[in-house]
Short mmCIF file of C-alpha atoms and ligand atoms in Angstrom, two decimals:
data_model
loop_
_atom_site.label_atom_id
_atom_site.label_comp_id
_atom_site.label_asym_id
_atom_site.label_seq_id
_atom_site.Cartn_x
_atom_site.Cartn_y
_atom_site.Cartn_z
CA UNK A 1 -1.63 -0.48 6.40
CA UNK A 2 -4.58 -1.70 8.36
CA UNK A 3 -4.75 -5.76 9.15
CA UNK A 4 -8.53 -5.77 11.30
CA UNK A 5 -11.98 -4.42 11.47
CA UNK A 6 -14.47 -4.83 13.51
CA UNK A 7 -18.26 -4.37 12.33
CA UNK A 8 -21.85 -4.94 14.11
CA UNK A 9 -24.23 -6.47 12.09
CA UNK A 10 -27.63 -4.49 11.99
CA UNK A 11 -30.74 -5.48 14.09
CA UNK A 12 -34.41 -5.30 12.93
CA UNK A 13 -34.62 -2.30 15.06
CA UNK A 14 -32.40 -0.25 12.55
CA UNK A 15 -35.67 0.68 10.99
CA UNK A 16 -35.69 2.82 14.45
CA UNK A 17 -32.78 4.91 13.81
CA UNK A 18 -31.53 8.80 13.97
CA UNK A 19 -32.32 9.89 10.19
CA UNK A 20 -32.25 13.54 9.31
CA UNK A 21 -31.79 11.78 5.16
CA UNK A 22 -35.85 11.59 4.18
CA UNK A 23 -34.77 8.96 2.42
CA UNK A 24 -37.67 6.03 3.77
CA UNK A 25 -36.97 3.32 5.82
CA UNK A 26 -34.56 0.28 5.10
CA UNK A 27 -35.02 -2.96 4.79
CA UNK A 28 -33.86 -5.20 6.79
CA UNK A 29 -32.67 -7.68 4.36
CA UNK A 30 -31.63 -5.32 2.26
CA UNK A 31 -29.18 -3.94 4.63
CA UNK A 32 -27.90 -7.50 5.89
CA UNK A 33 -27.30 -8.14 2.32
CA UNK A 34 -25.80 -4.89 1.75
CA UNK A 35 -23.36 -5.31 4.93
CA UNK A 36 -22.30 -9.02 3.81
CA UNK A 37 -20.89 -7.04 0.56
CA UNK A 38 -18.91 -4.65 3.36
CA UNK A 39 -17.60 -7.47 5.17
CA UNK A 40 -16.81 -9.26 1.71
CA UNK A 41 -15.10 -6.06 0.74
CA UNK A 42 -13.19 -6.02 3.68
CA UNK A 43 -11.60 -8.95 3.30
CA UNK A 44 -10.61 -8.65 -0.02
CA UNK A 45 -8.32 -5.30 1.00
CA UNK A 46 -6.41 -8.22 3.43
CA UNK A 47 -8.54 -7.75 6.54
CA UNK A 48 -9.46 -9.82 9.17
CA UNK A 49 -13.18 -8.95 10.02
CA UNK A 50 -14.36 -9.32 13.67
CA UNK A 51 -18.21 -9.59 13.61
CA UNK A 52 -20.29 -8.39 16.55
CA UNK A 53 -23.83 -9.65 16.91
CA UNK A 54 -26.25 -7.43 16.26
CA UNK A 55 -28.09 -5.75 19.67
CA UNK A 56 -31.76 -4.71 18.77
CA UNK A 57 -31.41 -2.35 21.92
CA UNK A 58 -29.45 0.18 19.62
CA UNK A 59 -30.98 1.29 15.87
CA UNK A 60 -27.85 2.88 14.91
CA UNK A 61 -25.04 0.10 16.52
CA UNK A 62 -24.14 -1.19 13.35
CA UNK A 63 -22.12 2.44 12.79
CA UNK A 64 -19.79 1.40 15.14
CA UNK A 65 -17.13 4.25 13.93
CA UNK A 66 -18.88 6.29 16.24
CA UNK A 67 -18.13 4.28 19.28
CA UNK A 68 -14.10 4.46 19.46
CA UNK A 69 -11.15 6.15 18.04
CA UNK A 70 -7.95 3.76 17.03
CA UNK A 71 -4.93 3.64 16.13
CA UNK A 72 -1.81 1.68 16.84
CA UNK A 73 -1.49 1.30 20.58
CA UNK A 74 -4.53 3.35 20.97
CA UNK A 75 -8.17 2.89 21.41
CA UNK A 76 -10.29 5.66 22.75
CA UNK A 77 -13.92 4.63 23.47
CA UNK A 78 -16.54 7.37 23.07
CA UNK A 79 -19.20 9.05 24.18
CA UNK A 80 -21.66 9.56 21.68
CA UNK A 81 -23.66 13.10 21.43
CA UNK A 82 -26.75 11.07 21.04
CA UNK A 83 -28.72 9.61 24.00
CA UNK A 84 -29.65 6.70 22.40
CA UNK A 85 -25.98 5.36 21.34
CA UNK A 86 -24.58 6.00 24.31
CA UNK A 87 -24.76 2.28 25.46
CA UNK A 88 -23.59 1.10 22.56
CA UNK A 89 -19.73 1.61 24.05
CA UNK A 90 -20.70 -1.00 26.66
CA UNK A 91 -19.66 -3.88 24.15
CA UNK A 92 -17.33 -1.99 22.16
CA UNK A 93 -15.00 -1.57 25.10
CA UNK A 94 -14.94 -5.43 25.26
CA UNK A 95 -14.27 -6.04 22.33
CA UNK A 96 -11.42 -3.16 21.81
CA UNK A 97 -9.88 -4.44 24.81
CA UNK A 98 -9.45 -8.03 23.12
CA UNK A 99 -6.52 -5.91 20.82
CA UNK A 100 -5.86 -2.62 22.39
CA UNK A 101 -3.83 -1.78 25.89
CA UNK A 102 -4.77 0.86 26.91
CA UNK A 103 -8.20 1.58 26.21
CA UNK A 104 -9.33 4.91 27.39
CA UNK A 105 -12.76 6.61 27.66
CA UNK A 106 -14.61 9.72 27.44
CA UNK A 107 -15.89 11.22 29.95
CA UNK A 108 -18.89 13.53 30.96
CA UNK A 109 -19.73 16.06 30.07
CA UNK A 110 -18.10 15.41 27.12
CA UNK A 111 -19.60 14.26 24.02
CA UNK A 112 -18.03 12.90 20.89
CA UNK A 113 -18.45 10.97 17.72
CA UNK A 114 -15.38 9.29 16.32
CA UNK A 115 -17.20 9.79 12.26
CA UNK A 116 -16.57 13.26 13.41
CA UNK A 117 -12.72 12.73 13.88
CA UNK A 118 -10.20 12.21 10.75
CA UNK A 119 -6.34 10.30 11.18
CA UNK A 120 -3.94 11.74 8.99
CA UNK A 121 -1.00 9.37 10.35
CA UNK A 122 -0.37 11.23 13.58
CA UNK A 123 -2.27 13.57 13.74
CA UNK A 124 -5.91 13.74 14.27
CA UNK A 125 -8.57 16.32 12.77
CA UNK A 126 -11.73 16.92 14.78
CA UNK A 127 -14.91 17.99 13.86
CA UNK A 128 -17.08 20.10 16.21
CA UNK A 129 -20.34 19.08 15.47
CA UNK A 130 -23.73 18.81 16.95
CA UNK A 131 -22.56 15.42 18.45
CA UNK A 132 -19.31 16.26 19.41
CA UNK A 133 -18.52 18.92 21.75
CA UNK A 134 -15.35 21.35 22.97
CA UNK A 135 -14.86 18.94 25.97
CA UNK A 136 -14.82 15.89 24.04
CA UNK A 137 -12.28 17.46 21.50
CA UNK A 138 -10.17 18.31 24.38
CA UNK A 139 -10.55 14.85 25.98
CA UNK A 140 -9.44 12.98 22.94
CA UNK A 141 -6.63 15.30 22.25
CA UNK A 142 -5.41 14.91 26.21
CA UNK A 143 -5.13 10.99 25.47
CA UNK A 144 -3.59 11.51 22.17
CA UNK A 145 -1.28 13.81 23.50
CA UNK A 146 -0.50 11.33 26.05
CA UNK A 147 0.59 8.33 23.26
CA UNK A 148 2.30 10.70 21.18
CA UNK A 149 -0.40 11.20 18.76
CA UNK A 150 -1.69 15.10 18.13
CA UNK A 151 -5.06 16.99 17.26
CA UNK A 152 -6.95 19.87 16.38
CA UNK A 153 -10.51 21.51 16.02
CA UNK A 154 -12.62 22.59 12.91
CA UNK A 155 -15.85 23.45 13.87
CA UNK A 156 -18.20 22.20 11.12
CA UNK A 157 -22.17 23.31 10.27
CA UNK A 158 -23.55 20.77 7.47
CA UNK A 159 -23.69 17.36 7.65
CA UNK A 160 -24.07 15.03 10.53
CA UNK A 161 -20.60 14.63 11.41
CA UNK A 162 -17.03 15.73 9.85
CA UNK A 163 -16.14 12.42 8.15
CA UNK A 164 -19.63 13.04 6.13
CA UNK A 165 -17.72 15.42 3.97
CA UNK A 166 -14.53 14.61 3.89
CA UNK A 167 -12.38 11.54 3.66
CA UNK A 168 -8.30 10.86 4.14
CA UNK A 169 -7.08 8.77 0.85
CA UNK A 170 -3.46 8.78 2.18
CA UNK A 171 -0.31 10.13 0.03
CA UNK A 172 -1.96 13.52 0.61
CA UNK A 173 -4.79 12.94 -0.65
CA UNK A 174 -8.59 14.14 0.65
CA UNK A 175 -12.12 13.69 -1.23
CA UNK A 176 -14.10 16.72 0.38
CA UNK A 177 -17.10 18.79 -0.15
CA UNK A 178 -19.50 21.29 0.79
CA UNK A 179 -18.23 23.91 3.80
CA UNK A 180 -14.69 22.09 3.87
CA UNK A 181 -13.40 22.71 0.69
CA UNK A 182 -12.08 25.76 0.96
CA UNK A 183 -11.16 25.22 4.72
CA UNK A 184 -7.49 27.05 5.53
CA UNK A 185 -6.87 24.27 7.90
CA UNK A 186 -7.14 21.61 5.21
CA UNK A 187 -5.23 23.69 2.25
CA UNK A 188 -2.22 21.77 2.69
CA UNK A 189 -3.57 18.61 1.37
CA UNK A 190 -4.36 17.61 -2.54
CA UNK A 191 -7.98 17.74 -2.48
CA UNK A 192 -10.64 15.96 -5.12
CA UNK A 193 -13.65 18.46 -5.04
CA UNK A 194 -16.87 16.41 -4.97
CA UNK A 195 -19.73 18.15 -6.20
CA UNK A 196 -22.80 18.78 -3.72
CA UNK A 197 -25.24 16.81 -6.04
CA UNK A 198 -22.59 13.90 -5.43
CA UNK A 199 -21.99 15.00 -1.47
CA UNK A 200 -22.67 11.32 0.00
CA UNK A 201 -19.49 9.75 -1.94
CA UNK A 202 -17.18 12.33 0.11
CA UNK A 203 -17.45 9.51 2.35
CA UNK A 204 -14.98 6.99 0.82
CA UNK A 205 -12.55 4.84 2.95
CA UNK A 206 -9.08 3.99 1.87
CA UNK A 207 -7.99 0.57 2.87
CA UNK A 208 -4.64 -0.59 2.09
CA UNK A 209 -4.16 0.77 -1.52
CA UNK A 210 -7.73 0.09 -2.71
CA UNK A 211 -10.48 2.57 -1.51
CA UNK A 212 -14.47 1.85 -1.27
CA UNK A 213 -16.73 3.81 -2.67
CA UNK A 214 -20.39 4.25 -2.37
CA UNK A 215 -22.03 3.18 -5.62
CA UNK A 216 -23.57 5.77 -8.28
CA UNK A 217 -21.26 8.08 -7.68
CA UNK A 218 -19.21 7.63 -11.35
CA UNK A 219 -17.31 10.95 -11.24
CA UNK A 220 -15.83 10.41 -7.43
CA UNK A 221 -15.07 6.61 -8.76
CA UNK A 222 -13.46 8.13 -11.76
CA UNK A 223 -11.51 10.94 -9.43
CA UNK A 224 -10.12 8.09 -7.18
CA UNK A 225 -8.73 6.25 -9.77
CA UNK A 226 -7.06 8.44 -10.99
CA UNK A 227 -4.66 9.15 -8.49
CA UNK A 228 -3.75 5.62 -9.09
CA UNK A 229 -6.39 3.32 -6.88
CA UNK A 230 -8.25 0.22 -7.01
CA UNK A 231 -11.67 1.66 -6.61
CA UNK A 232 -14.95 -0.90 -4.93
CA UNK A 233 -18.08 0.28 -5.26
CA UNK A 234 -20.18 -0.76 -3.04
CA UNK A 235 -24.52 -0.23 -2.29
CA UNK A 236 -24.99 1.37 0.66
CA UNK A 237 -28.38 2.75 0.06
CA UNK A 238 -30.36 1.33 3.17
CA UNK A 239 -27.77 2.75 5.58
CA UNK A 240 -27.83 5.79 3.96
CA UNK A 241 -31.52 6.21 4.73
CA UNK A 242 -30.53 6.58 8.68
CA UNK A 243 -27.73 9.04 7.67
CA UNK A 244 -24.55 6.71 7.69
CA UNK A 245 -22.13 6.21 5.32
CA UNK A 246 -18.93 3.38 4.55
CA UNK A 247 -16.90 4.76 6.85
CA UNK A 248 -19.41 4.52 9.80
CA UNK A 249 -19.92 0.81 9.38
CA UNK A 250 -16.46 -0.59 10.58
CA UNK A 251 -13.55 0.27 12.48
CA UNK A 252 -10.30 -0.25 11.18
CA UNK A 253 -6.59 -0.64 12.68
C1 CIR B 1 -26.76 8.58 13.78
O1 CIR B 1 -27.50 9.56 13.59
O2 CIR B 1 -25.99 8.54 14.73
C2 CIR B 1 -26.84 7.42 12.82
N1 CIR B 1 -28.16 7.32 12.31
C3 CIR B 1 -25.85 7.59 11.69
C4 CIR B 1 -24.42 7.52 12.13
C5 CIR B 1 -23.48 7.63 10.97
N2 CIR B 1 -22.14 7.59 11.41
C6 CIR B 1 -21.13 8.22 10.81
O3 CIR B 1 -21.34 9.00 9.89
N3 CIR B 1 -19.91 8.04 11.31
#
């Protein structure tokens, strides 16, 4: 069960962000109103929702998944593979360190981006991705290793990070798409196969029985519920546009 979250709001500048999606550029009000929904949402699954001001310095800092890795007794603060999130740990590490002892950190030359890391209770799947490296896999596995938590490696080609095509629905459970489905490393779990016309919705987030869901994706909604949860759909279009996804927009412990 998770009982807290913290989120950023967005800034103006998110119209500034890393996109690879072609998708335009959001709005700004769009996107506050879309991330009052998340918070909303949030809540309603029985968390307590820390909000973070928004910093106009960093276009992507409301994806704050990316920043740190957590779980109980644990927070790992990152180092993101892009230059121009790297600063966003500055106030992350604050904040963590308000509810987690110890908080550790990556280190250079290492790179890594928590959306590309999945918890599966104890144990921690890593994606090697454009953003994060060999060093930072090893890094985050050292600290695990070191709270009695464990990892390992799939190195991934599609997507912008490993979370973006997979997700952990507990009880066994994965959504996953694209290069991953037919990974040996993930053939233990049950998997729902999303199709890649419906790719984005393989980012879904289970929180405490009930599990979010980006809207217009009826057939992933559909999936979920069926193994038996209380599926929120919610409009994430304008962060999709800059390549994020539910997940990315809150951390959760
Ligand atoms: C980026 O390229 O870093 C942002 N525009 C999107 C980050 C999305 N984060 C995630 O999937 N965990």
């Amino acid at each position: 069960m998770f009982n807290q979250a913290i989120v950023r709001r967005p800034g103006k500048s998110l119209v500034n962000g890393i996109t690879t999606a072609g998708l335009g550029q959001p709005d700004y009000q769009q996107a506050l109103d879309q991330h009052d929904a998340y918070i909303d949402a949030l809540q309603s699954c029985g968390l307590t929702v820390t909000v973070m001001h928004a910093d106009e310095h960093y276009p992507d800092g409301m994806f704050v998944e990316d920043t740190a890795l957590v779980m109980p007794g644990l927070a790992i603060v990152t180092r993101p593979g892009a230059d121009s999130r790297r600063g966003e740990t500055v106030s992350i590490k604050k904040q963590l360190a308000q509810f987690f002892d110890p908080v550790e950190i990556i280190e250079a030359p290492a790179t890594v981006d928590a959306g590309d890391i999945m918890m599966v209770g104890r144990h921690f799947y890593i994606g090697l991705s454009e953003r994060t490296n060999e060093a930072g896999a090893g890094q985050i596995i050292q600290h695990l290793n070191k709270h009695g938590y464990h990892g390992s490696t799939i190195s991934i080609r599609e997507g912008l990070h490993f979370k973006s095509s997979i997700s952990y629905l507990e009880n066994n459970h994965i959504v996953v798409t694209g290069e991953l489905v037919d990974k040996p490393q993930l053939a233990e779990f049950n998997s729902v196969v999303i199709d890649s016309a419906d790719a984005c919705s393989a980012n879904s987030v289970w929180i405490n029985n009930r599990v979010l869901v980006p809207a217009g994706f009826a057939t992933t909604s559909q999936a979920i519920a069926a193994l038996g949860y209380e599926v929120i759909e919610l409009d994430v279009s304008e962060f999709q546009k800059l390549d994020g996804g539910l997940s990315c927009l809150s951390l959760r412990f």
